[in-house]
mmCIF file of C-alpha atoms in Angstrom:
data_model
loop_
_atom_site.group_PDB
_atom_site.id
_atom_site.type_symbol
_atom_site.label_atom_id
_atom_site.label_comp_id
_atom_site.label_asym_id
_atom_site.label_seq_id
_atom_site.Cartn_x
_atom_site.Cartn_y
_atom_site.Cartn_z
ATOM 1 C CA MET A 1367 5.714 -53.606 4.919
ATOM 2 C CA GLU A 1368 6.372 -50.423 6.836
ATOM 3 C CA LYS A 1369 8.476 -50.174 9.963
ATOM 4 C CA ILE A 1370 7.670 -47.089 12.048
ATOM 5 C CA THR A 1371 8.940 -45.881 15.419
ATOM 6 C CA PHE A 1372 7.116 -43.104 17.266
ATOM 7 C CA ASP A 1373 8.549 -41.405 20.362
ATOM 8 C CA ALA A 1374 5.745 -40.810 22.876
ATOM 9 C CA ARG A 1375 8.024 -40.302 25.888
ATOM 10 C CA GLY A 1376 6.903 -37.353 27.987
ATOM 11 C CA MET A 1377 3.350 -37.518 26.628
ATOM 12 C CA ALA A 1378 0.513 -37.657 29.131
ATOM 13 C CA CYS A 1379 -2.328 -40.185 28.951
ATOM 14 C CA PRO A 1380 -4.075 -40.755 26.551
ATOM 15 C CA LEU A 1381 -1.632 -39.362 23.952
ATOM 16 C CA PRO A 1382 0.543 -42.499 23.536
ATOM 17 C CA VAL A 1383 -2.536 -44.567 22.648
ATOM 18 C CA VAL A 1384 -4.017 -41.771 20.514
ATOM 19 C CA ASN A 1385 -0.831 -41.608 18.465
ATOM 20 C CA ALA A 1386 -0.579 -45.399 18.224
ATOM 21 C CA LYS A 1387 -4.127 -45.445 16.848
ATOM 22 C CA LYS A 1388 -3.365 -42.683 14.352
ATOM 23 C CA LYS A 1389 -0.129 -44.264 13.131
ATOM 24 C CA SER A 1390 -1.649 -47.735 12.806
ATOM 25 C CA GLU A 1391 -4.540 -46.367 10.731
ATOM 26 C CA GLU A 1392 -2.030 -44.707 8.388
ATOM 27 C CA MET A 1393 -0.268 -48.052 7.779
ATOM 28 C CA GLN A 1394 -2.626 -49.322 5.078
ATOM 29 C CA GLN A 1395 -0.175 -52.031 3.994
ATOM 30 C CA GLY A 1396 0.500 -53.120 7.550
ATOM 31 C CA GLY A 1397 3.887 -53.445 9.204
ATOM 32 C CA SER A 1398 5.719 -53.006 12.477
ATOM 33 C CA LEU A 1399 4.854 -50.061 14.729
ATOM 34 C CA THR A 1400 7.022 -49.297 17.763
ATOM 35 C CA ILE A 1401 5.927 -46.749 20.366
ATOM 36 C CA LEU A 1402 8.512 -45.457 22.840
ATOM 37 C CA VAL A 1403 7.157 -44.496 26.281
ATOM 38 C CA ASP A 1404 8.519 -43.689 29.731
ATOM 39 C CA ASN A 1405 6.212 -45.502 32.164
ATOM 40 C CA GLU A 1406 4.592 -48.890 32.802
ATOM 41 C CA ILE A 1407 1.033 -47.530 32.658
ATOM 42 C CA ALA A 1408 1.563 -46.358 29.073
ATOM 43 C CA VAL A 1409 2.951 -49.810 28.225
ATOM 44 C CA GLN A 1410 -0.157 -51.527 29.603
ATOM 45 C CA ASN A 1411 -2.465 -49.095 27.793
ATOM 46 C CA LEU A 1412 -0.673 -49.717 24.484
ATOM 47 C CA LEU A 1413 -0.827 -53.489 24.928
ATOM 48 C CA LYS A 1414 -4.570 -53.232 25.589
ATOM 49 C CA PHE A 1415 -4.985 -51.071 22.481
ATOM 50 C CA ALA A 1416 -3.091 -53.604 20.366
ATOM 51 C CA ALA A 1417 -5.234 -56.443 21.727
ATOM 52 C CA SER A 1418 -8.423 -54.506 20.929
ATOM 53 C CA ARG A 1419 -7.280 -54.200 17.307
ATOM 54 C CA GLY A 1420 -6.130 -57.798 17.034
ATOM 55 C CA PHE A 1421 -2.463 -56.808 16.650
ATOM 56 C CA GLU A 1422 0.278 -59.009 18.059
ATOM 57 C CA ALA A 1423 2.387 -56.935 20.456
ATOM 58 C CA VAL A 1424 5.429 -57.248 22.697
ATOM 59 C CA SER A 1425 6.929 -54.832 25.194
ATOM 60 C CA SER A 1426 10.467 -54.310 26.405
ATOM 61 C CA LYS A 1427 12.081 -52.346 29.215
ATOM 62 C CA GLU A 1428 15.512 -50.769 28.858
ATOM 63 C CA ASN A 1429 15.504 -48.967 32.226
ATOM 64 C CA GLU A 1430 13.126 -47.232 34.631
ATOM 65 C CA THR A 1431 12.267 -44.461 32.141
ATOM 66 C CA ASN A 1432 12.570 -46.147 28.764
ATOM 67 C CA TYR A 1433 10.102 -48.711 27.466
ATOM 68 C CA SER A 1434 8.889 -49.738 24.042
ATOM 69 C CA VAL A 1435 5.845 -51.527 22.672
ATOM 70 C CA THR A 1436 6.055 -53.057 19.214
ATOM 71 C CA MET A 1437 2.882 -54.157 17.489
ATOM 72 C CA GLU A 1438 2.375 -55.904 14.162
ATOM 73 C CA VAL A 1439 -0.248 -53.856 12.351
ATOM 74 C CA THR A 1440 -2.594 -55.825 10.101
ATOM 75 C CA ALA A 1441 -2.769 -54.702 6.476
ATOM 76 C CA CYS A 1442 -5.971 -52.949 5.524
ATOM 77 C CA SER A 1443 -7.422 -52.776 2.017
ATOM 78 C CA PRO A 1444 -10.897 -51.906 0.649
ATOM 79 C CA SER A 1445 -11.352 -55.501 -0.540
ATOM 80 C CA SER A 1446 -10.351 -57.022 2.756
ATOM 81 C CA SER A 1447 -12.952 -58.583 5.011
ATOM 82 C CA GLU A 1448 -11.287 -56.602 7.780
ATOM 83 C CA ALA A 1449 -11.947 -53.276 6.080
ATOM 84 C CA ALA A 1450 -14.707 -52.436 8.518
ATOM 85 C CA VAL A 1451 -12.324 -52.971 11.413
ATOM 86 C CA CYS A 1452 -9.540 -50.918 9.834
ATOM 87 C CA SER A 1453 -11.772 -47.971 9.017
ATOM 88 C CA PRO A 1454 -13.074 -45.790 11.857
ATOM 89 C CA ASP A 1455 -16.798 -46.185 12.452
ATOM 90 C CA ALA A 1456 -18.360 -42.708 12.416
ATOM 91 C CA ARG A 1457 -21.889 -43.857 13.211
ATOM 92 C CA ARG A 1458 -23.642 -42.422 16.250
ATOM 93 C CA GLN A 1459 -25.135 -45.114 18.479
ATOM 94 C CA GLY A 1460 -27.466 -43.226 20.808
ATOM 95 C CA THR A 1461 -24.759 -42.758 23.422
ATOM 96 C CA VAL A 1462 -25.127 -39.845 25.848
ATOM 97 C CA VAL A 1463 -22.183 -38.493 27.836
ATOM 98 C CA VAL A 1464 -23.194 -36.763 31.071
ATOM 99 C CA LEU A 1465 -20.770 -34.166 32.459
ATOM 100 C CA SER A 1466 -22.184 -33.181 35.843
ATOM 101 C CA GLY A 1467 -19.030 -31.390 36.986
ATOM 102 C CA ASN A 1468 -15.914 -29.703 35.662
ATOM 103 C CA THR A 1469 -13.710 -32.254 37.454
ATOM 104 C CA MET A 1470 -13.502 -36.041 37.075
ATOM 105 C CA GLY A 1471 -13.694 -38.163 40.191
ATOM 106 C CA THR A 1472 -13.281 -37.039 43.785
ATOM 107 C CA GLY A 1473 -10.147 -35.819 45.500
ATOM 108 C CA ASP A 1474 -7.661 -33.195 44.375
ATOM 109 C CA GLU A 1475 -9.400 -30.492 42.306
ATOM 110 C CA LYS A 1476 -6.394 -29.806 40.064
ATOM 111 C CA LEU A 1477 -6.066 -33.499 39.256
ATOM 112 C CA GLY A 1478 -9.818 -33.754 38.684
ATOM 113 C CA LYS A 1479 -9.734 -30.917 36.153
ATOM 114 C CA ALA A 1480 -6.774 -32.483 34.346
ATOM 115 C CA LEU A 1481 -8.602 -35.826 34.184
ATOM 116 C CA MET A 1482 -11.746 -34.192 32.795
ATOM 117 C CA LYS A 1483 -9.737 -32.408 30.117
ATOM 118 C CA ALA A 1484 -8.077 -35.710 29.175
ATOM 119 C CA PHE A 1485 -11.470 -37.473 29.126
ATOM 120 C CA ILE A 1486 -13.019 -34.952 26.725
ATOM 121 C CA PHE A 1487 -9.913 -35.044 24.527
ATOM 122 C CA ALA A 1488 -10.112 -38.852 24.446
ATOM 123 C CA LEU A 1489 -13.754 -38.609 23.320
ATOM 124 C CA THR A 1490 -12.607 -36.796 20.160
ATOM 125 C CA LYS A 1491 -10.398 -39.772 19.270
ATOM 126 C CA GLN A 1492 -13.020 -42.511 19.536
ATOM 127 C CA ASP A 1493 -14.124 -44.437 16.457
ATOM 128 C CA VAL A 1494 -17.734 -44.144 17.612
ATOM 129 C CA LEU A 1495 -18.669 -40.693 18.863
ATOM 130 C CA PRO A 1496 -21.450 -40.004 21.355
ATOM 131 C CA GLU A 1497 -24.680 -38.618 19.989
ATOM 132 C CA THR A 1498 -25.147 -36.076 22.781
ATOM 133 C CA ILE A 1499 -23.164 -34.467 25.598
ATOM 134 C CA LEU A 1500 -25.143 -33.075 28.537
ATOM 135 C CA CYS A 1501 -23.490 -30.533 30.838
ATOM 136 C CA TYR A 1502 -25.050 -29.522 34.139
ATOM 137 C CA ASN A 1503 -24.148 -28.243 37.611
ATOM 138 C CA SER A 1504 -20.460 -27.182 37.492
ATOM 139 C CA GLY A 1505 -20.177 -29.096 34.219
ATOM 140 C CA ALA A 1506 -21.594 -25.894 32.732
ATOM 141 C CA TYR A 1507 -18.132 -24.352 33.098
ATOM 142 C CA LEU A 1508 -16.823 -26.762 30.455
ATOM 143 C CA THR A 1509 -18.778 -25.097 27.639
ATOM 144 C CA CYS A 1510 -18.083 -21.515 28.672
ATOM 145 C CA THR A 1511 -15.354 -18.913 28.259
ATOM 146 C CA GLY A 1512 -12.147 -19.978 29.980
ATOM 147 C CA SER A 1513 -12.713 -23.721 29.626
ATOM 148 C CA ASP A 1514 -9.635 -25.738 28.671
ATOM 149 C CA SER A 1515 -11.886 -28.086 26.691
ATOM 150 C CA LEU A 1516 -13.501 -25.649 24.258
ATOM 151 C CA GLU A 1517 -11.325 -26.737 21.327
ATOM 152 C CA ASP A 1518 -12.077 -30.428 21.887
ATOM 153 C CA LEU A 1519 -15.793 -29.784 22.381
ATOM 154 C CA ASN A 1520 -15.819 -27.734 19.195
ATOM 155 C CA THR A 1521 -14.205 -30.673 17.380
ATOM 156 C CA LEU A 1522 -16.978 -32.943 18.625
ATOM 157 C CA GLU A 1523 -19.703 -30.467 17.700
ATOM 158 C CA THR A 1524 -18.393 -30.050 14.148
ATOM 159 C CA GLN A 1525 -18.613 -33.849 13.764
ATOM 160 C CA GLY A 1526 -22.288 -33.838 14.646
ATOM 161 C CA VAL A 1527 -22.247 -34.346 18.410
ATOM 162 C CA LYS A 1528 -25.043 -32.386 20.078
ATOM 163 C CA ILE A 1529 -23.816 -30.457 23.132
ATOM 164 C CA MET A 1530 -26.374 -29.092 25.586
ATOM 165 C CA THR A 1531 -25.843 -27.126 28.789
ATOM 166 C CA CYS A 1532 -28.398 -26.689 31.572
ATOM 167 C CA GLY A 1533 -29.858 -23.165 31.523
ATOM 168 C CA THR A 1534 -30.614 -23.164 35.253
ATOM 169 C CA CYS A 1535 -26.967 -24.016 35.937
ATOM 170 C CA LEU A 1536 -25.714 -21.277 33.625
ATOM 171 C CA ASP A 1537 -27.893 -18.787 35.494
ATOM 172 C CA PHE A 1538 -26.778 -20.049 38.907
ATOM 173 C CA TYR A 1539 -23.089 -19.653 38.059
ATOM 174 C CA ASN A 1540 -23.669 -16.385 36.130
ATOM 175 C CA LEU A 1541 -22.356 -17.991 32.943
ATOM 176 C CA LYS A 1542 -25.240 -17.485 30.521
ATOM 177 C CA GLU A 1543 -23.437 -14.752 28.573
ATOM 178 C CA GLN A 1544 -20.252 -16.820 28.452
ATOM 179 C CA LEU A 1545 -21.608 -19.941 26.731
ATOM 180 C CA GLN A 1546 -19.316 -20.761 23.775
ATOM 181 C CA ILE A 1547 -20.333 -24.236 22.592
ATOM 182 C CA GLY A 1548 -23.679 -25.904 21.964
ATOM 183 C CA THR A 1549 -27.146 -24.886 23.091
ATOM 184 C CA VAL A 1550 -29.009 -24.145 26.309
ATOM 185 C CA THR A 1551 -31.304 -26.905 27.559
ATOM 186 C CA ASN A 1552 -33.744 -27.512 30.411
ATOM 187 C CA MET A 1553 -34.424 -30.321 32.874
ATOM 188 C CA TYR A 1554 -37.315 -31.725 30.836
ATOM 189 C CA GLU A 1555 -35.083 -32.125 27.775
ATOM 190 C CA ILE A 1556 -32.260 -33.538 29.906
ATOM 191 C CA VAL A 1557 -34.549 -36.227 31.338
ATOM 192 C CA GLU A 1558 -36.027 -36.987 27.909
ATOM 193 C CA THR A 1559 -32.564 -37.321 26.347
ATOM 194 C CA MET A 1560 -31.362 -39.660 29.104
ATOM 195 C CA GLU A 1561 -34.519 -41.800 28.920
ATOM 196 C CA LYS A 1562 -34.096 -42.313 25.175
ATOM 197 C CA ALA A 1563 -30.365 -43.022 25.357
ATOM 198 C CA GLY A 1564 -29.066 -46.439 24.396
ATOM 199 C CA SER A 1565 -26.223 -45.970 26.882
ATOM 200 C CA ILE A 1566 -25.106 -43.229 29.284
ATOM 201 C CA ILE A 1567 -21.465 -42.509 30.135
ATOM 202 C CA ARG A 1568 -20.670 -40.629 33.365
ATOM 203 C CA PRO A 1569 -16.961 -39.886 33.923
#
């Protein structure tokens, strides 16, 4: 049984959970995984992650900037009935992600851009990837030169995720020559894709 400690202090959301997921998947024989963090929100996120995986977990607080979450990772083997849970599910399930802006939520623009970047990064770490990502209005900026999310979107595209950006929007923002990821689409195809979707995610 392995015993691993990972220092995630100073890491922004969702990196503590992303690393907990990665480390737990590497522990094929199971064991104890401790993640060190520096805020209560990260603690709560890690406890939720552990619960979603069926891992027993406890947290402790040393002071205002030092916390730890220790989870007991379940062993995973090809013959185990839990193999399907331990192995990431790469199947696409008809999920469409709609990015109608280059910020997430309303309020401070800088914060909104940071949240959108974190959202797209988090998409790359999901066990089940979306089938399609639709970008329109100022969301067109996300797939063009200068976007902070090009690397993450490229990761998604190379794994089979279809990324489409509204042509009218690219023209409006004078971005057509700057498109870096995916293909150009139109409103008819956008509506058709959304109508056929099993689920639609709008950050």
